[in-house]
Amino acid sequence: MDKRQGSPYDRGAADAYYHRDPDPHYYNLGLASKRVDKKDLSDEQKAEYLLGHYEETDRKDFGEFDNE
């Protein structure tokens, strides 16, 4: 499985880390390239994205926000 930056697995893990809901996608040539959305992903790529999303256990700590 490809776990390089921009891969379906990497994007799934990043979305989980930043508390984003699953939205399968990837970048075909790294993050500086065109985004490939869910409708254009193979079943295998969708599965890799979801695996990355659900295997990521770390979460970004955004700190405390004072709304006063």
N, CA, C and O atoms as a Maestro MAE file, in Angstrom:
{
 s_m_m2io_version
 :::
 2.0.0
}

f_m_ct {
 s_m_title
 :::
 protein
 m_atom[272] {
  # First column is atom index #
  i_m_mmod_type
  r_m_x_coord
  r_m_y_coord
  r_m_z_coord
  i_m_residue_number
  s_m_chain_name
  s_m_pdb_residue_name
  s_m_pdb_atom_name
  i_m_atomic_number
  :::
  1 25 0.841 -1.181 0.000 1 A "MET " " N  " 7
  2 3 0.000 0.000 0.000 1 A "MET " " CA " 6
  3 2 0.887 1.245 0.000 1 A "MET " " C  " 6
  4 15 1.893 1.312 0.705 1 A "MET " " O  " 8
  5 25 0.498 2.201 -0.785 2 A "ASP " " N  " 7
  6 3 1.223 3.465 -0.903 2 A "ASP " " CA " 6
  7 2 0.822 4.382 0.255 2 A "ASP " " C  " 6
  8 15 -0.354 4.715 0.407 2 A "ASP " " O  " 8
  9 25 1.793 4.786 1.065 3 A "LYS " " N  " 7
  10 3 1.520 5.685 2.186 3 A "LYS " " CA " 6
  11 2 2.255 7.019 2.024 3 A "LYS " " C  " 6
  12 15 2.415 7.774 2.984 3 A "LYS " " O  " 8
  13 25 2.701 7.296 0.788 4 A "ARG " " N  " 7
  14 3 3.401 8.557 0.541 4 A "ARG " " CA " 6
  15 2 2.464 9.747 0.704 4 A "ARG " " C  " 6
  16 15 1.242 9.604 0.658 4 A "ARG " " O  " 8
  17 25 3.059 10.926 0.896 5 A "GLN " " N  " 7
  18 3 2.283 12.146 1.031 5 A "GLN " " CA " 6
  19 2 1.393 12.335 -0.190 5 A "GLN " " C  " 6
  20 15 1.860 12.279 -1.327 5 A "GLN " " O  " 8
  21 25 0.123 12.558 0.057 6 A "GLY " " N  " 7
  22 3 -0.842 12.766 -1.005 6 A "GLY " " CA " 6
  23 2 -1.600 11.517 -1.399 6 A "GLY " " C  " 6
  24 15 -2.609 11.607 -2.099 6 A "GLY " " O  " 8
  25 25 -1.134 10.334 -0.959 7 A "SER " " N  " 7
  26 3 -1.799 9.072 -1.312 7 A "SER " " CA " 6
  27 2 -3.160 8.977 -0.616 7 A "SER " " C  " 6
  28 15 -3.410 9.715 0.336 7 A "SER " " O  " 8
  29 25 -4.038 8.088 -1.071 8 A "PRO " " N  " 7
  30 3 -5.332 7.933 -0.401 8 A "PRO " " CA " 6
  31 2 -5.183 7.643 1.100 8 A "PRO " " C  " 6
  32 15 -5.908 8.214 1.915 8 A "PRO " " O  " 8
  33 25 -4.253 6.766 1.464 9 A "TYR " " N  " 7
  34 3 -4.040 6.446 2.881 9 A "TYR " " CA " 6
  35 2 -3.617 7.696 3.651 9 A "TYR " " C  " 6
  36 15 -4.154 7.983 4.721 9 A "TYR " " O  " 8
  37 25 -2.665 8.429 3.109 10 A "ASP " " N  " 7
  38 3 -2.158 9.647 3.750 10 A "ASP " " CA " 6
  39 2 -3.258 10.685 3.925 10 A "ASP " " C  " 6
  40 15 -3.366 11.302 4.985 10 A "ASP " " O  " 8
  41 25 -4.067 10.879 2.906 11 A "ARG " " N  " 7
  42 3 -5.146 11.881 2.994 11 A "ARG " " CA " 6
  43 2 -6.198 11.461 4.018 11 A "ARG " " C  " 6
  44 15 -6.740 12.307 4.730 11 A "ARG " " O  " 8
  45 25 -6.491 10.160 4.098 12 A "GLY " " N  " 7
  46 3 -7.429 9.683 5.113 12 A "GLY " " CA " 6
  47 2 -6.908 9.934 6.509 12 A "GLY " " C  " 6
  48 15 -7.648 10.388 7.382 12 A "GLY " " O  " 8
  49 25 -5.629 9.639 6.727 13 A "ALA " " N  " 7
  50 3 -5.018 9.869 8.030 13 A "ALA " " CA " 6
  51 2 -5.010 11.362 8.371 13 A "ALA " " C  " 6
  52 15 -5.279 11.739 9.512 13 A "ALA " " O  " 8
  53 25 -4.707 12.199 7.402 14 A "ALA " " N  " 7
  54 3 -4.672 13.646 7.640 14 A "ALA " " CA " 6
  55 2 -6.061 14.171 7.989 14 A "ALA " " C  " 6
  56 15 -6.204 14.993 8.893 14 A "ALA " " O  " 8
  57 25 -7.084 13.701 7.278 15 A "ASP " " N  " 7
  58 3 -8.445 14.157 7.588 15 A "ASP " " CA " 6
  59 2 -8.835 13.769 9.002 15 A "ASP " " C  " 6
  60 15 -9.455 14.562 9.712 15 A "ASP " " O  " 8
  61 25 -8.483 12.563 9.422 16 A "ALA " " N  " 7
  62 3 -8.784 12.141 10.798 16 A "ALA " " CA " 6
  63 2 -8.020 13.007 11.793 16 A "ALA " " C  " 6
  64 15 -8.594 13.457 12.785 16 A "ALA " " O  " 8
  65 25 -6.745 13.246 11.544 17 A "TYR " " N  " 7
  66 3 -5.909 14.035 12.443 17 A "TYR " " CA " 6
  67 2 -6.503 15.427 12.671 17 A "TYR " " C  " 6
  68 15 -6.478 15.946 13.787 17 A "TYR " " O  " 8
  69 25 -7.032 16.019 11.615 18 A "TYR " " N  " 7
  70 3 -7.594 17.363 11.706 18 A "TYR " " CA " 6
  71 2 -9.102 17.364 12.002 18 A "TYR " " C  " 6
  72 15 -9.777 18.370 11.787 18 A "TYR " " O  " 8
  73 25 -9.617 16.246 12.490 19 A "HIS " " N  " 7
  74 3 -11.015 16.125 12.924 19 A "HIS " " CA " 6
  75 2 -12.011 16.322 11.780 19 A "HIS " " C  " 6
  76 15 -13.129 16.784 12.009 19 A "HIS " " O  " 8
  77 25 -11.619 15.979 10.562 20 A "ARG " " N  " 7
  78 3 -12.531 16.111 9.422 20 A "ARG " " CA " 6
  79 2 -13.239 14.782 9.176 20 A "ARG " " C  " 6
  80 15 -12.664 13.711 9.374 20 A "ARG " " O  " 8
  81 25 -14.490 14.867 8.742 21 A "ASP " " N  " 7
  82 3 -15.240 13.667 8.388 21 A "ASP " " CA " 6
  83 2 -14.599 13.004 7.169 21 A "ASP " " C  " 6
  84 15 -13.944 13.674 6.371 21 A "ASP " " O  " 8
  85 25 -14.784 11.697 7.024 22 A "PRO " " N  " 7
  86 3 -14.225 11.005 5.853 22 A "PRO " " CA " 6
  87 2 -14.763 11.584 4.541 22 A "PRO " " C  " 6
  88 15 -15.968 11.784 4.392 22 A "PRO " " O  " 8
  89 25 -13.880 11.844 3.613 23 A "ASP " " N  " 7
  90 3 -14.208 12.342 2.272 23 A "ASP " " CA " 6
  91 2 -13.124 11.810 1.338 23 A "ASP " " C  " 6
  92 15 -12.174 12.525 1.019 23 A "ASP " " O  " 8
  93 25 -13.263 10.551 0.897 24 A "PRO " " N  " 7
  94 3 -12.193 9.918 0.117 24 A "PRO " " CA " 6
  95 2 -11.718 10.766 -1.067 24 A "PRO " " C  " 6
  96 15 -12.504 11.223 -1.897 24 A "PRO " " O  " 8
  97 25 -10.388 10.953 -1.106 25 A "HIS " " N  " 7
  98 3 -9.728 11.690 -2.185 25 A "HIS " " CA " 6
  99 2 -8.232 11.436 -2.048 25 A "HIS " " C  " 6
  100 15 -7.779 10.821 -1.083 25 A "HIS " " O  " 8
  101 25 -7.486 11.911 -3.013 26 A "TYR " " N  " 7
  102 3 -6.025 11.902 -2.930 26 A "TYR " " CA " 6
  103 2 -5.482 12.871 -3.961 26 A "TYR " " C  " 6
  104 15 -6.230 13.441 -4.755 26 A "TYR " " O  " 8
  105 25 -4.165 13.049 -3.937 27 A "TYR " " N  " 7
  106 3 -3.479 13.899 -4.908 27 A "TYR " " CA " 6
  107 2 -2.539 13.004 -5.704 27 A "TYR " " C  " 6
  108 15 -1.641 12.382 -5.137 27 A "TYR " " O  " 8
  109 25 -2.742 12.938 -7.010 28 A "ASN " " N  " 7
  110 3 -2.056 11.938 -7.833 28 A "ASN " " CA " 6
  111 2 -0.548 12.104 -7.907 28 A "ASN " " C  " 6
  112 15 0.149 11.120 -8.152 28 A "ASN " " O  " 8
  113 25 -0.019 13.283 -7.710 29 A "LEU " " N  " 7
  114 3 1.434 13.486 -7.773 29 A "LEU " " CA " 6
  115 2 1.920 14.254 -6.550 29 A "LEU " " C  " 6
  116 15 2.797 15.111 -6.671 29 A "LEU " " O  " 8
  117 25 1.377 13.968 -5.399 30 A "GLY " " N  " 7
  118 3 1.728 14.705 -4.189 30 A "GLY " " CA " 6
  119 2 0.781 15.875 -3.976 30 A "GLY " " C  " 6
  120 15 -0.115 16.118 -4.785 30 A "GLY " " O  " 8
  121 25 0.985 16.589 -2.891 31 A "LEU " " N  " 7
  122 3 0.039 17.634 -2.505 31 A "LEU " " CA " 6
  123 2 -0.012 18.826 -3.449 31 A "LEU " " C  " 6
  124 15 -0.981 19.585 -3.418 31 A "LEU " " O  " 8
  125 25 0.985 19.009 -4.272 32 A "ALA " " N  " 7
  126 3 1.002 20.143 -5.197 32 A "ALA " " CA " 6
  127 2 0.302 19.822 -6.516 32 A "ALA " " C  " 6
  128 15 0.315 20.637 -7.439 32 A "ALA " " O  " 8
  129 25 -0.303 18.651 -6.610 33 A "SER " " N  " 7
  130 3 -0.938 18.251 -7.868 33 A "SER " " CA " 6
  131 2 -2.461 18.307 -7.755 33 A "SER " " C  " 6
  132 15 -3.010 18.747 -6.745 33 A "SER " " O  " 8
  133 25 -3.116 17.858 -8.797 34 A "LYS " " N  " 7
  134 3 -4.575 17.886 -8.883 34 A "LYS " " CA " 6
  135 2 -5.206 16.910 -7.887 34 A "LYS " " C  " 6
  136 15 -4.746 15.779 -7.734 34 A "LYS " " O  " 8
  137 25 -6.258 17.363 -7.219 35 A "ARG " " N  " 7
  138 3 -7.010 16.514 -6.303 35 A "ARG " " CA " 6
  139 2 -7.877 15.555 -7.113 35 A "ARG " " C  " 6
  140 15 -8.521 15.959 -8.081 35 A "ARG " " O  " 8
  141 25 -7.889 14.290 -6.715 36 A "VAL " " N  " 7
  142 3 -8.734 13.275 -7.336 36 A "VAL " " CA " 6
  143 2 -9.831 12.957 -6.328 36 A "VAL " " C  " 6
  144 15 -9.548 12.474 -5.231 36 A "VAL " " O  " 8
  145 25 -11.080 13.227 -6.695 37 A "ASP " " N  " 7
  146 3 -12.208 13.072 -5.785 37 A "ASP " " CA " 6
  147 2 -12.804 11.669 -5.810 37 A "ASP " " C  " 6
  148 15 -12.475 10.850 -6.667 37 A "ASP " " O  " 8
  149 25 -13.682 11.415 -4.855 38 A "LYS " " N  " 7
  150 3 -14.281 10.100 -4.626 38 A "LYS " " CA " 6
  151 2 -14.843 9.470 -5.902 38 A "LYS " " C  " 6
  152 15 -14.663 8.274 -6.133 38 A "LYS " " O  " 8
  153 25 -15.510 10.255 -6.716 39 A "LYS " " N  " 7
  154 3 -16.149 9.706 -7.916 39 A "LYS " " CA " 6
  155 2 -15.142 9.093 -8.887 39 A "LYS " " C  " 6
  156 15 -15.502 8.253 -9.713 39 A "LYS " " O  " 8
  157 25 -13.886 9.511 -8.789 40 A "ASP " " N  " 7
  158 3 -12.851 9.022 -9.696 40 A "ASP " " CA " 6
  159 2 -11.899 8.014 -9.042 40 A "ASP " " C  " 6
  160 15 -10.908 7.620 -9.657 40 A "ASP " " O  " 8
  161 25 -12.182 7.596 -7.822 41 A "LEU " " N  " 7
  162 3 -11.343 6.639 -7.114 41 A "LEU " " CA " 6
  163 2 -11.798 5.208 -7.385 41 A "LEU " " C  " 6
  164 15 -12.987 4.942 -7.559 41 A "LEU " " O  " 8
  165 25 -10.841 4.303 -7.418 42 A "SER " " N  " 7
  166 3 -11.180 2.883 -7.514 42 A "SER " " CA " 6
  167 2 -11.656 2.417 -6.135 42 A "SER " " C  " 6
  168 15 -11.464 3.113 -5.138 42 A "SER " " O  " 8
  169 25 -12.268 1.253 -6.087 43 A "ASP " " N  " 7
  170 3 -12.690 0.699 -4.798 43 A "ASP " " CA " 6
  171 2 -11.485 0.504 -3.881 43 A "ASP " " C  " 6
  172 15 -11.586 0.723 -2.674 43 A "ASP " " O  " 8
  173 25 -10.353 0.098 -4.440 44 A "GLU " " N  " 7
  174 3 -9.145 -0.099 -3.651 44 A "GLU " " CA " 6
  175 2 -8.656 1.228 -3.052 44 A "GLU " " C  " 6
  176 15 -8.261 1.274 -1.886 44 A "GLU " " O  " 8
  177 25 -8.683 2.299 -3.842 45 A "GLN " " N  " 7
  178 3 -8.249 3.601 -3.343 45 A "GLN " " CA " 6
  179 2 -9.178 4.111 -2.246 45 A "GLN " " C  " 6
  180 15 -8.716 4.697 -1.267 45 A "GLN " " O  " 8
  181 25 -10.481 3.895 -2.402 46 A "LYS " " N  " 7
  182 3 -11.437 4.289 -1.358 46 A "LYS " " CA " 6
  183 2 -11.156 3.515 -0.076 46 A "LYS " " C  " 6
  184 15 -11.201 4.081 1.016 46 A "LYS " " O  " 8
  185 25 -10.869 2.236 -0.204 47 A "ALA " " N  " 7
  186 3 -10.569 1.405 0.969 47 A "ALA " " CA " 6
  187 2 -9.282 1.873 1.645 47 A "ALA " " C  " 6
  188 15 -9.209 1.891 2.874 47 A "ALA " " O  " 8
  189 25 -8.265 2.251 0.867 48 A "GLU " " N  " 7
  190 3 -7.015 2.744 1.436 48 A "GLU " " CA " 6
  191 2 -7.242 4.055 2.183 48 A "GLU " " C  " 6
  192 15 -6.692 4.259 3.265 48 A "GLU " " O  " 8
  193 25 -8.048 4.941 1.610 49 A "TYR " " N  " 7
  194 3 -8.371 6.197 2.285 49 A "TYR " " CA " 6
  195 2 -9.034 5.907 3.635 49 A "TYR " " C  " 6
  196 15 -8.626 6.448 4.663 49 A "TYR " " O  " 8
  197 25 -10.049 5.056 3.622 50 A "LEU " " N  " 7
  198 3 -10.775 4.760 4.856 50 A "LEU " " CA " 6
  199 2 -9.881 4.061 5.879 50 A "LEU " " C  " 6
  200 15 -10.008 4.310 7.078 50 A "LEU " " O  " 8
  201 25 -8.990 3.202 5.427 51 A "LEU " " N  " 7
  202 3 -8.056 2.556 6.336 51 A "LEU " " CA " 6
  203 2 -7.168 3.609 7.007 51 A "LEU " " C  " 6
  204 15 -6.967 3.570 8.221 51 A "LEU " " O  " 8
  205 25 -6.650 4.529 6.233 52 A "GLY " " N  " 7
  206 3 -5.849 5.610 6.804 52 A "GLY " " CA " 6
  207 2 -6.639 6.439 7.794 52 A "GLY " " C  " 6
  208 15 -6.126 6.829 8.842 52 A "GLY " " O  " 8
  209 25 -7.900 6.707 7.453 53 A "HIS " " N  " 7
  210 3 -8.745 7.520 8.329 53 A "HIS " " CA " 6
  211 2 -9.000 6.816 9.654 53 A "HIS " " C  " 6
  212 15 -8.911 7.437 10.713 53 A "HIS " " O  " 8
  213 25 -9.310 5.552 9.604 54 A "TYR " " N  " 7
  214 3 -9.683 4.846 10.832 54 A "TYR " " CA " 6
  215 2 -8.486 4.308 11.609 54 A "TYR " " C  " 6
  216 15 -8.621 3.993 12.791 54 A "TYR " " O  " 8
  217 25 -7.328 4.195 10.983 55 A "GLU " " N  " 7
  218 3 -6.125 3.772 11.714 55 A "GLU " " CA " 6
  219 2 -5.435 4.936 12.435 55 A "GLU " " C  " 6
  220 15 -4.680 4.719 13.383 55 A "GLU " " O  " 8
  221 25 -5.691 6.152 11.993 56 A "GLU " " N  " 7
  222 3 -5.050 7.318 12.625 56 A "GLU " " CA " 6
  223 2 -5.646 7.535 14.016 56 A "GLU " " C  " 6
  224 15 -6.844 7.781 14.153 56 A "GLU " " O  " 8
  225 25 -4.808 7.443 15.034 57 A "THR " " N  " 7
  226 3 -5.299 7.597 16.405 57 A "THR " " CA " 6
  227 2 -4.928 8.946 17.011 57 A "THR " " C  " 6
  228 15 -5.498 9.339 18.029 57 A "THR " " O  " 8
  229 25 -3.983 9.660 16.403 58 A "ASP " " N  " 7
  230 3 -3.587 10.963 16.910 58 A "ASP " " CA " 6
  231 2 -4.560 12.018 16.394 58 A "ASP " " C  " 6
  232 15 -5.090 11.888 15.291 58 A "ASP " " O  " 8
  233 25 -4.796 13.057 17.185 59 A "ARG " " N  " 7
  234 3 -5.676 14.146 16.771 59 A "ARG " " CA " 6
  235 2 -5.010 15.476 17.083 59 A "ARG " " C  " 6
  236 15 -4.340 15.627 18.105 59 A "ARG " " O  " 8
  237 25 -5.199 16.425 16.202 60 A "LYS " " N  " 7
  238 3 -4.674 17.775 16.376 60 A "LYS " " CA " 6
  239 2 -5.313 18.404 17.606 60 A "LYS " " C  " 6
  240 15 -6.531 18.357 17.779 60 A "LYS " " O  " 8
  241 25 -4.481 18.993 18.456 61 A "ASP " " N  " 7
  242 3 -4.963 19.731 19.616 61 A "ASP " " CA " 6
  243 2 -5.020 21.199 19.226 61 A "ASP " " C  " 6
  244 15 -3.988 21.853 19.075 61 A "ASP " " O  " 8
  245 25 -6.216 21.701 19.067 62 A "PHE " " N  " 7
  246 3 -6.398 23.086 18.661 62 A "PHE " " CA " 6
  247 2 -6.360 24.043 19.852 62 A "PHE " " C  " 6
  248 15 -6.479 25.256 19.679 62 A "PHE " " O  " 8
  249 25 -6.195 23.501 21.055 63 A "GLY " " N  " 7
  250 3 -6.122 24.341 22.233 63 A "GLY " " CA " 6
  251 2 -7.504 24.798 22.678 63 A "GLY " " C  " 6
  252 15 -8.528 24.351 22.161 63 A "GLY " " O  " 8
  253 25 -7.500 25.689 23.637 64 A "GLU " " N  " 7
  254 3 -8.751 26.234 24.174 64 A "GLU " " CA " 6
  255 2 -9.093 27.543 23.481 64 A "GLU " " C  " 6
  256 15 -8.210 28.336 23.153 64 A "GLU " " O  " 8
  257 25 -10.372 27.755 23.264 65 A "PHE " " N  " 7
  258 3 -10.835 28.995 22.661 65 A "PHE " " CA " 6
  259 2 -11.681 29.745 23.673 65 A "PHE " " C  " 6
  260 15 -12.589 29.175 24.278 65 A "PHE " " O  " 8
  261 25 -11.383 31.015 23.855 66 A "ASP " " N  " 7
  262 3 -12.134 31.862 24.760 66 A "ASP " " CA " 6
  263 2 -13.097 32.703 23.927 66 A "ASP " " C  " 6
  264 15 -12.662 33.550 23.146 66 A "ASP " " O  " 8
  265 25 -14.381 32.479 24.084 67 A "ASN " " N  " 7
  266 3 -15.384 33.185 23.276 67 A "ASN " " CA " 6
  267 2 -15.855 34.482 23.915 67 A "ASN " " C  " 6
  268 15 -16.854 35.048 23.471 67 A "ASN " " O  " 8
  269 25 -15.185 34.963 24.922 68 A "GLU " " N  " 7
  270 3 -15.611 36.206 25.559 68 A "GLU " " CA " 6
  271 2 -15.054 37.409 24.870 68 A "GLU " " C  " 6
  272 15 -15.321 38.537 25.285 68 A "GLU " " O  " 8
  :::
 }
 m_bond[271] {
  # First column is bond index #
  i_m_from
  i_m_to
  i_m_order
  :::
  1 1 2 1
  2 2 3 1
  3 3 4 2
  4 3 5 1
  5 5 6 1
  6 6 7 1
  7 7 8 2
  8 7 9 1
  9 9 10 1
  10 10 11 1
  11 11 12 2
  12 11 13 1
  13 13 14 1
  14 14 15 1
  15 15 16 2
  16 15 17 1
  17 17 18 1
  18 18 19 1
  19 19 20 2
  20 19 21 1
  21 21 22 1
  22 22 23 1
  23 23 24 2
  24 23 25 1
  25 25 26 1
  26 26 27 1
  27 27 28 2
  28 27 29 1
  29 29 30 1
  30 30 31 1
  31 31 32 2
  32 31 33 1
  33 33 34 1
  34 34 35 1
  35 35 36 2
  36 35 37 1
  37 37 38 1
  38 38 39 1
  39 39 40 2
  40 39 41 1
  41 41 42 1
  42 42 43 1
  43 43 44 2
  44 43 45 1
  45 45 46 1
  46 46 47 1
  47 47 48 2
  48 47 49 1
  49 49 50 1
  50 50 51 1
  51 51 52 2
  52 51 53 1
  53 53 54 1
  54 54 55 1
  55 55 56 2
  56 55 57 1
  57 57 58 1
  58 58 59 1
  59 59 60 2
  60 59 61 1
  61 61 62 1
  62 62 63 1
  63 63 64 2
  64 63 65 1
  65 65 66 1
  66 66 67 1
  67 67 68 2
  68 67 69 1
  69 69 70 1
  70 70 71 1
  71 71 72 2
  72 71 73 1
  73 73 74 1
  74 74 75 1
  75 75 76 2
  76 75 77 1
  77 77 78 1
  78 78 79 1
  79 79 80 2
  80 79 81 1
  81 81 82 1
  82 82 83 1
  83 83 84 2
  84 83 85 1
  85 85 86 1
  86 86 87 1
  87 87 88 2
  88 87 89 1
  89 89 90 1
  90 90 91 1
  91 91 92 2
  92 91 93 1
  93 93 94 1
  94 94 95 1
  95 95 96 2
  96 95 97 1
  97 97 98 1
  98 98 99 1
  99 99 100 2
  100 99 101 1
  101 101 102 1
  102 102 103 1
  103 103 104 2
  104 103 105 1
  105 105 106 1
  106 106 107 1
  107 107 108 2
  108 107 109 1
  109 109 110 1
  110 110 111 1
  111 111 112 2
  112 111 113 1
  113 113 114 1
  114 114 115 1
  115 115 116 2
  116 115 117 1
  117 117 118 1
  118 118 119 1
  119 119 120 2
  120 119 121 1
  121 121 122 1
  122 122 123 1
  123 123 124 2
  124 123 125 1
  125 125 126 1
  126 126 127 1
  127 127 128 2
  128 127 129 1
  129 129 130 1
  130 130 131 1
  131 131 132 2
  132 131 133 1
  133 133 134 1
  134 134 135 1
  135 135 136 2
  136 135 137 1
  137 137 138 1
  138 138 139 1
  139 139 140 2
  140 139 141 1
  141 141 142 1
  142 142 143 1
  143 143 144 2
  144 143 145 1
  145 145 146 1
  146 146 147 1
  147 147 148 2
  148 147 149 1
  149 149 150 1
  150 150 151 1
  151 151 152 2
  152 151 153 1
  153 153 154 1
  154 154 155 1
  155 155 156 2
  156 155 157 1
  157 157 158 1
  158 158 159 1
  159 159 160 2
  160 159 161 1
  161 161 162 1
  162 162 163 1
  163 163 164 2
  164 163 165 1
  165 165 166 1
  166 166 167 1
  167 167 168 2
  168 167 169 1
  169 169 170 1
  170 170 171 1
  171 171 172 2
  172 171 173 1
  173 173 174 1
  174 174 175 1
  175 175 176 2
  176 175 177 1
  177 177 178 1
  178 178 179 1
  179 179 180 2
  180 179 181 1
  181 181 182 1
  182 182 183 1
  183 183 184 2
  184 183 185 1
  185 185 186 1
  186 186 187 1
  187 187 188 2
  188 187 189 1
  189 189 190 1
  190 190 191 1
  191 191 192 2
  192 191 193 1
  193 193 194 1
  194 194 195 1
  195 195 196 2
  196 195 197 1
  197 197 198 1
  198 198 199 1
  199 199 200 2
  200 199 201 1
  201 201 202 1
  202 202 203 1
  203 203 204 2
  204 203 205 1
  205 205 206 1
  206 206 207 1
  207 207 208 2
  208 207 209 1
  209 209 210 1
  210 210 211 1
  211 211 212 2
  212 211 213 1
  213 213 214 1
  214 214 215 1
  215 215 216 2
  216 215 217 1
  217 217 218 1
  218 218 219 1
  219 219 220 2
  220 219 221 1
  221 221 222 1
  222 222 223 1
  223 223 224 2
  224 223 225 1
  225 225 226 1
  226 226 227 1
  227 227 228 2
  228 227 229 1
  229 229 230 1
  230 230 231 1
  231 231 232 2
  232 231 233 1
  233 233 234 1
  234 234 235 1
  235 235 236 2
  236 235 237 1
  237 237 238 1
  238 238 239 1
  239 239 240 2
  240 239 241 1
  241 241 242 1
  242 242 243 1
  243 243 244 2
  244 243 245 1
  245 245 246 1
  246 246 247 1
  247 247 248 2
  248 247 249 1
  249 249 250 1
  250 250 251 1
  251 251 252 2
  252 251 253 1
  253 253 254 1
  254 254 255 1
  255 255 256 2
  256 255 257 1
  257 257 258 1
  258 258 259 1
  259 259 260 2
  260 259 261 1
  261 261 262 1
  262 262 263 1
  263 263 264 2
  264 263 265 1
  265 265 266 1
  266 266 267 1
  267 267 268 2
  268 267 269 1
  269 269 270 1
  270 270 271 1
  271 271 272 2
  :::
 }
}
